[in-house]
Tab-separated table of C-alpha atoms in Angstrom:
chain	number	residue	atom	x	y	z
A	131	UNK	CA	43.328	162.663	62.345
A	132	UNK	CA	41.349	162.687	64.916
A	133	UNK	CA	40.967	159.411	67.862
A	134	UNK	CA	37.666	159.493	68.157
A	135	UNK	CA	34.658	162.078	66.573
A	136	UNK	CA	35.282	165.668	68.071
A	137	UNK	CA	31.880	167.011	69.752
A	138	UNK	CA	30.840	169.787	68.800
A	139	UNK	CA	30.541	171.728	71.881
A	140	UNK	CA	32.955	172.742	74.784
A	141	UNK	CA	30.339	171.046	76.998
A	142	UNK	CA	30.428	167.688	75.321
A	143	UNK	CA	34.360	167.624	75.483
A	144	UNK	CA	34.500	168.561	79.119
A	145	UNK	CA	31.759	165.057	79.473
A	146	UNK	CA	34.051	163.183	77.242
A	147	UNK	CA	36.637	164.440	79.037
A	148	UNK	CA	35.408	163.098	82.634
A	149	UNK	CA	34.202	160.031	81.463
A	150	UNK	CA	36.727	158.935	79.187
A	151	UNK	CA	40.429	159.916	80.806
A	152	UNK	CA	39.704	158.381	84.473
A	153	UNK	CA	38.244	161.141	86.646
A	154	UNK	CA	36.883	159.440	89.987
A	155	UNK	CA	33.012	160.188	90.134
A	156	UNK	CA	34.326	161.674	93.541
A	157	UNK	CA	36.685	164.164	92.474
A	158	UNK	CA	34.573	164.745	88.968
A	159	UNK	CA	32.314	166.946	90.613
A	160	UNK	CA	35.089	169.428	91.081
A	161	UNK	CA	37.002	169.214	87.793
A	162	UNK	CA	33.549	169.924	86.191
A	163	UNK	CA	32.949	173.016	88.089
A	164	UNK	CA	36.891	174.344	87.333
A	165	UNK	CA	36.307	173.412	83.878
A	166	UNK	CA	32.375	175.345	83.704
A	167	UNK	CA	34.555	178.257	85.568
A	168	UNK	CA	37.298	177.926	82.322
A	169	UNK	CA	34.807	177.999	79.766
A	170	UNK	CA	33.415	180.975	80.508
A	171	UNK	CA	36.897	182.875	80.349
A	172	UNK	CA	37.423	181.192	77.308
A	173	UNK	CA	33.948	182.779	76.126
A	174	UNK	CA	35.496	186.238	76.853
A	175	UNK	CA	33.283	186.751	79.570
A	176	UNK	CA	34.028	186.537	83.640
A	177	UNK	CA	33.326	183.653	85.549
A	178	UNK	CA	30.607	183.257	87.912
A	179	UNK	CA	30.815	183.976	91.188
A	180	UNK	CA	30.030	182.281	95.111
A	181	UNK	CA	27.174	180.066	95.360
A	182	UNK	CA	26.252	180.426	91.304
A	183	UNK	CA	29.899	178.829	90.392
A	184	UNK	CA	28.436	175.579	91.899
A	185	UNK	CA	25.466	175.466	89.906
A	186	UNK	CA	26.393	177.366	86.801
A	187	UNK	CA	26.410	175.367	83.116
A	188	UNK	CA	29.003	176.062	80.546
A	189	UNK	CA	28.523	178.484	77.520
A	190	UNK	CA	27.526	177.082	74.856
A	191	UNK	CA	30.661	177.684	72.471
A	192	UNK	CA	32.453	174.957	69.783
A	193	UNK	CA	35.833	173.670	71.578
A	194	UNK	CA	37.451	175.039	68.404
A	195	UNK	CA	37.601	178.486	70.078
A	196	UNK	CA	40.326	177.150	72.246
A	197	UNK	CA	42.764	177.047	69.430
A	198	UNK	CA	41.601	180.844	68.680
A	199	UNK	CA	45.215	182.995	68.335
A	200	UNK	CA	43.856	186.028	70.643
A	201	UNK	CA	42.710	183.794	73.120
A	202	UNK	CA	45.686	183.505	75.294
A	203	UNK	CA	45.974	187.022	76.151
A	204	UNK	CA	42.477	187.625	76.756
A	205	UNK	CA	42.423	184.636	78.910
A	206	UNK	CA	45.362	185.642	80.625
A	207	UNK	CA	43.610	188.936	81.447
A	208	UNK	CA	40.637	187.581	82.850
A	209	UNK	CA	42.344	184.964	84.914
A	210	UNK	CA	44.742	187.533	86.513
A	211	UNK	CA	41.690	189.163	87.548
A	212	UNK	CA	40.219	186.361	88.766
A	213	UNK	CA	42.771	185.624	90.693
A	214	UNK	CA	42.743	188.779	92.901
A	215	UNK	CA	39.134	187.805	93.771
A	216	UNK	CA	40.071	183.973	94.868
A	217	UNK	CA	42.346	182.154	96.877
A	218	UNK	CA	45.719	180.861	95.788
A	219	UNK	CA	44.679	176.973	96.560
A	220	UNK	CA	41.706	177.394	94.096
A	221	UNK	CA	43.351	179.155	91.478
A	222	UNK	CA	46.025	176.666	91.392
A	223	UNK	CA	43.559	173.842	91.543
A	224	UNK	CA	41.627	175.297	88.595
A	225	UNK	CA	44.709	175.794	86.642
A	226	UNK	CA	46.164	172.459	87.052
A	227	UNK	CA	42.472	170.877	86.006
A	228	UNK	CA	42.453	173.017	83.039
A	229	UNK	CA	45.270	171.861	81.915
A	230	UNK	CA	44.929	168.261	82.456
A	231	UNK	CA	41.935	168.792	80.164
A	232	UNK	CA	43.265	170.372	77.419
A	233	UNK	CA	46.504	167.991	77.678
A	234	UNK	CA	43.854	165.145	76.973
A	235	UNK	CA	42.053	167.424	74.210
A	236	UNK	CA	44.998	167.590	72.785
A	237	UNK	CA	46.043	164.155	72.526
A	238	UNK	CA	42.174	163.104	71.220
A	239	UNK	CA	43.150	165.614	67.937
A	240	UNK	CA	40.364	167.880	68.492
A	241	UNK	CA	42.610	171.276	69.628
A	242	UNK	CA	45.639	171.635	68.995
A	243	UNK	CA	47.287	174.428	71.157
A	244	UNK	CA	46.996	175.823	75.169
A	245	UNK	CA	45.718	179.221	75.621
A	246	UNK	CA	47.120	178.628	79.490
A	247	UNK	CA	50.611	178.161	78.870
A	248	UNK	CA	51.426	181.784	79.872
A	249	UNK	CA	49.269	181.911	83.200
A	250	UNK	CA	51.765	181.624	85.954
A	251	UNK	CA	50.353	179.610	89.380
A	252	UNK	CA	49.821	182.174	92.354
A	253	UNK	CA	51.984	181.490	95.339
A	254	UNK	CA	50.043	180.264	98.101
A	255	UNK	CA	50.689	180.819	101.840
A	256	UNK	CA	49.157	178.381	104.260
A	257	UNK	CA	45.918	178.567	105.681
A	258	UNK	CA	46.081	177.351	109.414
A	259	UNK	CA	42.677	177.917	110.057
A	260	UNK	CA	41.002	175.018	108.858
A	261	UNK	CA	40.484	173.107	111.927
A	262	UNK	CA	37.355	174.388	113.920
A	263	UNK	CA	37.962	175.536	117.517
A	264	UNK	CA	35.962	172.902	119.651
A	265	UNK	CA	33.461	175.284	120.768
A	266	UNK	CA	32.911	175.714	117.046
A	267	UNK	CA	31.650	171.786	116.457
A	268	UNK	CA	30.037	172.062	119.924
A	269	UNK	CA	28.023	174.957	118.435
A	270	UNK	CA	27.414	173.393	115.543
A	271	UNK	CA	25.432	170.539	117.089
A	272	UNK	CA	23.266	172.654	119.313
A	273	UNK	CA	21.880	174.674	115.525
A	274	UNK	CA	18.221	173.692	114.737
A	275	UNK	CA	19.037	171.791	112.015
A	276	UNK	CA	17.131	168.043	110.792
A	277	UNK	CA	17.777	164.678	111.509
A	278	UNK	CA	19.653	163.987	108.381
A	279	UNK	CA	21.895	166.910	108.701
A	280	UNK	CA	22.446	166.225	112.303
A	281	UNK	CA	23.689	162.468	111.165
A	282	UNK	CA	25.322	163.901	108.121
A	283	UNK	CA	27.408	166.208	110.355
A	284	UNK	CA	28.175	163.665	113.392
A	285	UNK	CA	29.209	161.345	110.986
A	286	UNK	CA	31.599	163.181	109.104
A	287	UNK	CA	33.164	164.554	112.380
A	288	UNK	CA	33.362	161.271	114.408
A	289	UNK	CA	34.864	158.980	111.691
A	290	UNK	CA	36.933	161.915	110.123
A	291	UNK	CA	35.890	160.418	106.685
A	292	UNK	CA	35.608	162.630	103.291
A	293	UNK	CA	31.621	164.061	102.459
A	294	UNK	CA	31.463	162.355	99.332
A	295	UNK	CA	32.068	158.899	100.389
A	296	UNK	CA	29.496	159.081	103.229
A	297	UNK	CA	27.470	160.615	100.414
A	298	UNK	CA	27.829	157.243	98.582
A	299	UNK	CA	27.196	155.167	101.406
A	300	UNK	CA	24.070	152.735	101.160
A	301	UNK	CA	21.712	151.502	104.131
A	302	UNK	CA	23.449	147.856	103.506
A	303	UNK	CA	27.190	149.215	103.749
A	304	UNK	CA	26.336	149.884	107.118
A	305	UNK	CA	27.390	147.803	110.674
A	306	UNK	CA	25.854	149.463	113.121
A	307	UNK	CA	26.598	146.970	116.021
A	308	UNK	CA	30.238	147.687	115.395
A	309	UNK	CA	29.666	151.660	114.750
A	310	UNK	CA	31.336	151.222	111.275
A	311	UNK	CA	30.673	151.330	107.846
A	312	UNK	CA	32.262	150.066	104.339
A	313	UNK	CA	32.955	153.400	101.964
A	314	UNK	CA	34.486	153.328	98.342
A	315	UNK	CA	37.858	155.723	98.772
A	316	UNK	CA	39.378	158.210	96.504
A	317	UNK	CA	41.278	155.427	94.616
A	318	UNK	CA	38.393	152.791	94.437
A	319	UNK	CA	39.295	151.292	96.952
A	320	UNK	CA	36.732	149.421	99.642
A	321	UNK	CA	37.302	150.777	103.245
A	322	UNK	CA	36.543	151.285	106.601
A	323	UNK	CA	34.943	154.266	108.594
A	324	UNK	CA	34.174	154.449	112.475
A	325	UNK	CA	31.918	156.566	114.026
A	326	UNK	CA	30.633	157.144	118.081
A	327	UNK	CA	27.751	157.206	119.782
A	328	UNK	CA	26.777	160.986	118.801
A	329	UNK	CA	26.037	159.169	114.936
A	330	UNK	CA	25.344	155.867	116.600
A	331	UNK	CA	21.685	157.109	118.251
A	332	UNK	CA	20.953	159.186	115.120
A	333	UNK	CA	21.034	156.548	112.890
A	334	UNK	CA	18.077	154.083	113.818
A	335	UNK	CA	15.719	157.376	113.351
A	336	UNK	CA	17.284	158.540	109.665
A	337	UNK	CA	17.267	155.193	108.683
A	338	UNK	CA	13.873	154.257	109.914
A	339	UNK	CA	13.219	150.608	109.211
A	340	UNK	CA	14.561	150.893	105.441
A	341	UNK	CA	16.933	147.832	104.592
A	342	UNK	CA	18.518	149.037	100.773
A	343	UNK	CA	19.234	152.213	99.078
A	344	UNK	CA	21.410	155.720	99.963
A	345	UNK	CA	21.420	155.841	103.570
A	346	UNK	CA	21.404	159.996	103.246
A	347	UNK	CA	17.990	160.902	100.748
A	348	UNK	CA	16.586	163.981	99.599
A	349	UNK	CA	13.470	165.264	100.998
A	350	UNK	CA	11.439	164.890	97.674
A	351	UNK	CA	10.623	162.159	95.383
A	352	UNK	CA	13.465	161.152	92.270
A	353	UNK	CA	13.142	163.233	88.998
A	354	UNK	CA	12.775	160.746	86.330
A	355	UNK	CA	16.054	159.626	84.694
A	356	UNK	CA	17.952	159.521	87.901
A	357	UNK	CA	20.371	156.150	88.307
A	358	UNK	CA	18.153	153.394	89.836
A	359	UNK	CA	21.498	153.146	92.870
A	360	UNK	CA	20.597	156.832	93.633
A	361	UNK	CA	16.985	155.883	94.516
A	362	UNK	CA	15.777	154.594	97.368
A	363	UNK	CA	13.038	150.967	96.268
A	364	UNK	CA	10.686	152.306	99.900
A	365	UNK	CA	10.333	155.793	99.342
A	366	UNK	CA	10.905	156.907	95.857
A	367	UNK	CA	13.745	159.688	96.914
A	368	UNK	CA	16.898	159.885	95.403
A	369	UNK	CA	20.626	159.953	97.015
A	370	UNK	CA	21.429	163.841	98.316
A	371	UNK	CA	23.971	165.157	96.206
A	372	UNK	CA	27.389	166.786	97.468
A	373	UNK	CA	26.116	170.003	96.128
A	374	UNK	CA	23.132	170.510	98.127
A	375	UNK	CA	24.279	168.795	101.017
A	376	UNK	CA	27.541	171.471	100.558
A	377	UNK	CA	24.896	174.366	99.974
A	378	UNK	CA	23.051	173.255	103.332
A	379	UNK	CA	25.906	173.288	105.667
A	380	UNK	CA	27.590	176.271	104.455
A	381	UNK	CA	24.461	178.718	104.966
A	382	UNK	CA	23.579	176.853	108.313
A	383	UNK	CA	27.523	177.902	109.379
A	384	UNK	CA	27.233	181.352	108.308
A	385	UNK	CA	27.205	183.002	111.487
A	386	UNK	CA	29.283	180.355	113.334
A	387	UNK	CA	31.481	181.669	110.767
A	388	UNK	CA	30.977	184.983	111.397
A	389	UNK	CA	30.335	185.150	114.906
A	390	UNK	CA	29.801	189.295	115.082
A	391	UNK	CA	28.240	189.716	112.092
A	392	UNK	CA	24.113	190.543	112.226
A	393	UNK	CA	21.481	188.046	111.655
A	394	UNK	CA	19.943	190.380	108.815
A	395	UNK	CA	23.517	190.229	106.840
A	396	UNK	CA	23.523	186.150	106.206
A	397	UNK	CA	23.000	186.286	102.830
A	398	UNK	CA	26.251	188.794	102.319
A	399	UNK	CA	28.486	185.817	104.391
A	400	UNK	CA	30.024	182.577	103.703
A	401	UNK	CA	29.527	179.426	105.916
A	402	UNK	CA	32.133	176.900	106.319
A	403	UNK	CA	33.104	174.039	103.992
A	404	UNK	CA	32.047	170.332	105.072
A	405	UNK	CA	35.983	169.350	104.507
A	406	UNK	CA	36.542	171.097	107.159
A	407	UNK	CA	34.869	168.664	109.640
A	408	UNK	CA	37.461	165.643	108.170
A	409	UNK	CA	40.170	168.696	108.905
A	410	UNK	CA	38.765	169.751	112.733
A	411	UNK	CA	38.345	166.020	113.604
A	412	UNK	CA	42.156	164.934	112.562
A	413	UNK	CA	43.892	168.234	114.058
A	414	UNK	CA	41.836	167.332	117.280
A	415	UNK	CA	43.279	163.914	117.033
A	416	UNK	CA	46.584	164.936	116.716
A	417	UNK	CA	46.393	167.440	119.861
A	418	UNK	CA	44.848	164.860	122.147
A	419	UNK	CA	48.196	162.754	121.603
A	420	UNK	CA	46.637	160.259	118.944
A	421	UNK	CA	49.502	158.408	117.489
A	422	UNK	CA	51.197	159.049	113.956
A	423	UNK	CA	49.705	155.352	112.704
A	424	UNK	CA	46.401	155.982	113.917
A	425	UNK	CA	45.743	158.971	112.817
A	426	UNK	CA	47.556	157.319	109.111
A	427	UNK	CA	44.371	154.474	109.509
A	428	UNK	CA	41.702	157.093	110.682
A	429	UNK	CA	42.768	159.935	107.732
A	430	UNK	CA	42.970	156.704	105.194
A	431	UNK	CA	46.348	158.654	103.753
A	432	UNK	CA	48.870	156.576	102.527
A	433	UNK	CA	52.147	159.177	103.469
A	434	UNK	CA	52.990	159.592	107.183
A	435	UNK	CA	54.216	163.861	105.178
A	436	UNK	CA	50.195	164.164	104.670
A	437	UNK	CA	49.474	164.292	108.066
A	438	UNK	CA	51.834	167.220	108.414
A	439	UNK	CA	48.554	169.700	108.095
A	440	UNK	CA	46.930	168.337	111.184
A	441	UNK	CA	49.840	168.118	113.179
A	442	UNK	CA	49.480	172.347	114.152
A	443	UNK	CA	47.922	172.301	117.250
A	444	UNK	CA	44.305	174.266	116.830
A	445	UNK	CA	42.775	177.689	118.379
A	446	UNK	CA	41.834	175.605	121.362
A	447	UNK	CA	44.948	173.853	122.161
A	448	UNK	CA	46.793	177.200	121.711
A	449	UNK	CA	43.864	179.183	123.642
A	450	UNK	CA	44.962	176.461	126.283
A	451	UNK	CA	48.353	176.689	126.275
A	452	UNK	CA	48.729	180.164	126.848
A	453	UNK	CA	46.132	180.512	129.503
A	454	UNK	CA	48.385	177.762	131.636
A	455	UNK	CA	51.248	179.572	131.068
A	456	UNK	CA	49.888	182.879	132.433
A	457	UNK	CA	51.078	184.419	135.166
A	458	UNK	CA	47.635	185.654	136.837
A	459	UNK	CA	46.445	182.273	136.538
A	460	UNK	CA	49.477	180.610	138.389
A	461	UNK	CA	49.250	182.874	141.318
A	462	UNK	CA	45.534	181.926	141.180
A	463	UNK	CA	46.360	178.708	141.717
């Protein structure tokens, strides 16, 4: 028998699913965009795509189908193809979701087998370009972009924190005397970010005289039915989400990406992730000599092995390295 009722719909079990086995609401986000990617391979049909997988809803299909004999090998088939398209990280990421969800499915009693078990995880070499050259970030703050991106950005570089925790931050959490601020971590947990003066002199202007409420708002009024800790009491807006503050950044970095591509093209190219500020702003760390239990309390990870990704010295610090060590430049001197 069942634990509890079995909804009707893959779309209500992948709800129940988040809600109900322990998902953080900052990693949820994620697991319900791998499992909307899923469900539309389980539907037989490819999933969606770029900027659409972000926003895209699942099919409307009973979970039953997952227990469907013929599903494995046509999911197989569409995941293998899949797979060629996307990078090893998110394909492994994906899988490993999926089948937390069905594991949890599976104990509830509403399916009862795991049309997955044959799909294989793609070896994945390392990417060592995640860190952004320092000319990069010093680009980045010269692009005509507004106030609350400007913040946004400085203040995910400077205290190296993760976008959705700065995301959740309120106008109260703040100490701006003491350039710091109180954020809720991946594990619940109440902590502390730091920022500089780049995000200290933006602040007073995005903030502008409000006391309460999401320090980082959209720029129209709430929708009705929107949580009254997403809205802010002074001006009616609600709490900018990860995805549009994701969307914003990545087309606003699609020709730092892309540096000789043409203006007309940007809608062909992809901009850079806003992880990859935390990333640039612990490698730089780490080059500059910052030592192994500072960078432990600036990254907030609790295994000194974690920090091995920032340790590799960045395109700069190489760039650097091999200028001083050329010959031309030594007789120059």
């Amino acid at each position: 028998m069942p634990l509890s009722a079995p909804p009707g719909l893959y779309s209500a079990a992948v709800e129940r699913y988040l809600t109900g086995a322990g998902i953080s609401k900052s990693s949820a986000r994620v697991y319900r965009i791998s499992l909307t990617t899923w469900g539309w391979m389980v539907a037989g049909q490819p999933a969606p795509t770029g900027p659409a997988r972000r926003s895209a809803k699942p099919p409307a299909m009973p979970v039953t189908v997952i227990d469907d004999p013929a599903l494995p090998e046509v999911l197989a088939e569409l995941a293998a193809a899949r797979a060629d398209e996307m990078d090893a990280d998110t394909v492994n990421r994906e899988l490993s979701i999926a089948r937390k969800a069905i594991g949890w499915w599976q104990r509830q009693g509403w399916i009862e087998g795991d049309p997955t078990i044959g799909i294989e995880r793609r070896p994945a070499p390392p990417d060592r370009t995640k860190a952004l050259a320092e000319s990069q970030i010093a680009a980045l703050w010269r692009l005509d972009a507004g106030l609350r991106e400007k913040t946004f950005w400085k203040m995910l570089y400077e205290s190296a924190a993760r976008a959705d925790e700065v995301l959740c931050l309120n106008v109260e959490d703040l100490y701006p005397q003491d350039k710091r601020g109180k954020v809720t971590s991946k594990g619940g947990a109440t902590e502390w970010i730091h920022w500089q003066s780049g995000t200290a002199q933006l602040l007073p202007r995005l903030i502008a005289g409000r006391t309460r409420g999401p320090l980082f708002l959209t720029s129209r009024k709430a929708p009705a039915g929107t949580p009254t800790l997403d809205v802010c009491e002074q001006t009616g807006r609600a709490r900018l989400s990860y995805r549009r503050a994701e969307e914003i950044f990545e087309k606003s970095t699609r020709l730092l990406a892309n540096p000789l591509a043409r203006e007309e093209d940007i809608e062909e190219l992809e901009g850079f992730t806003l992880h990859r500020l935390r990333h640039s702003a612990l490698t730089h760390d780490a080059e500059k000599g910052t030592s192994t239990p500072m960078l432990l309390a600036r990254s907030r990870h609790a295994s000194v092995r974690s920090l091995e990704r920032y340790a590799r010295p960045g395109v700069d610090a190489v760039a650097a390295h091999v200028a001083a060590s050329d010959p031309a430049t030594r007789r120059r001197g």
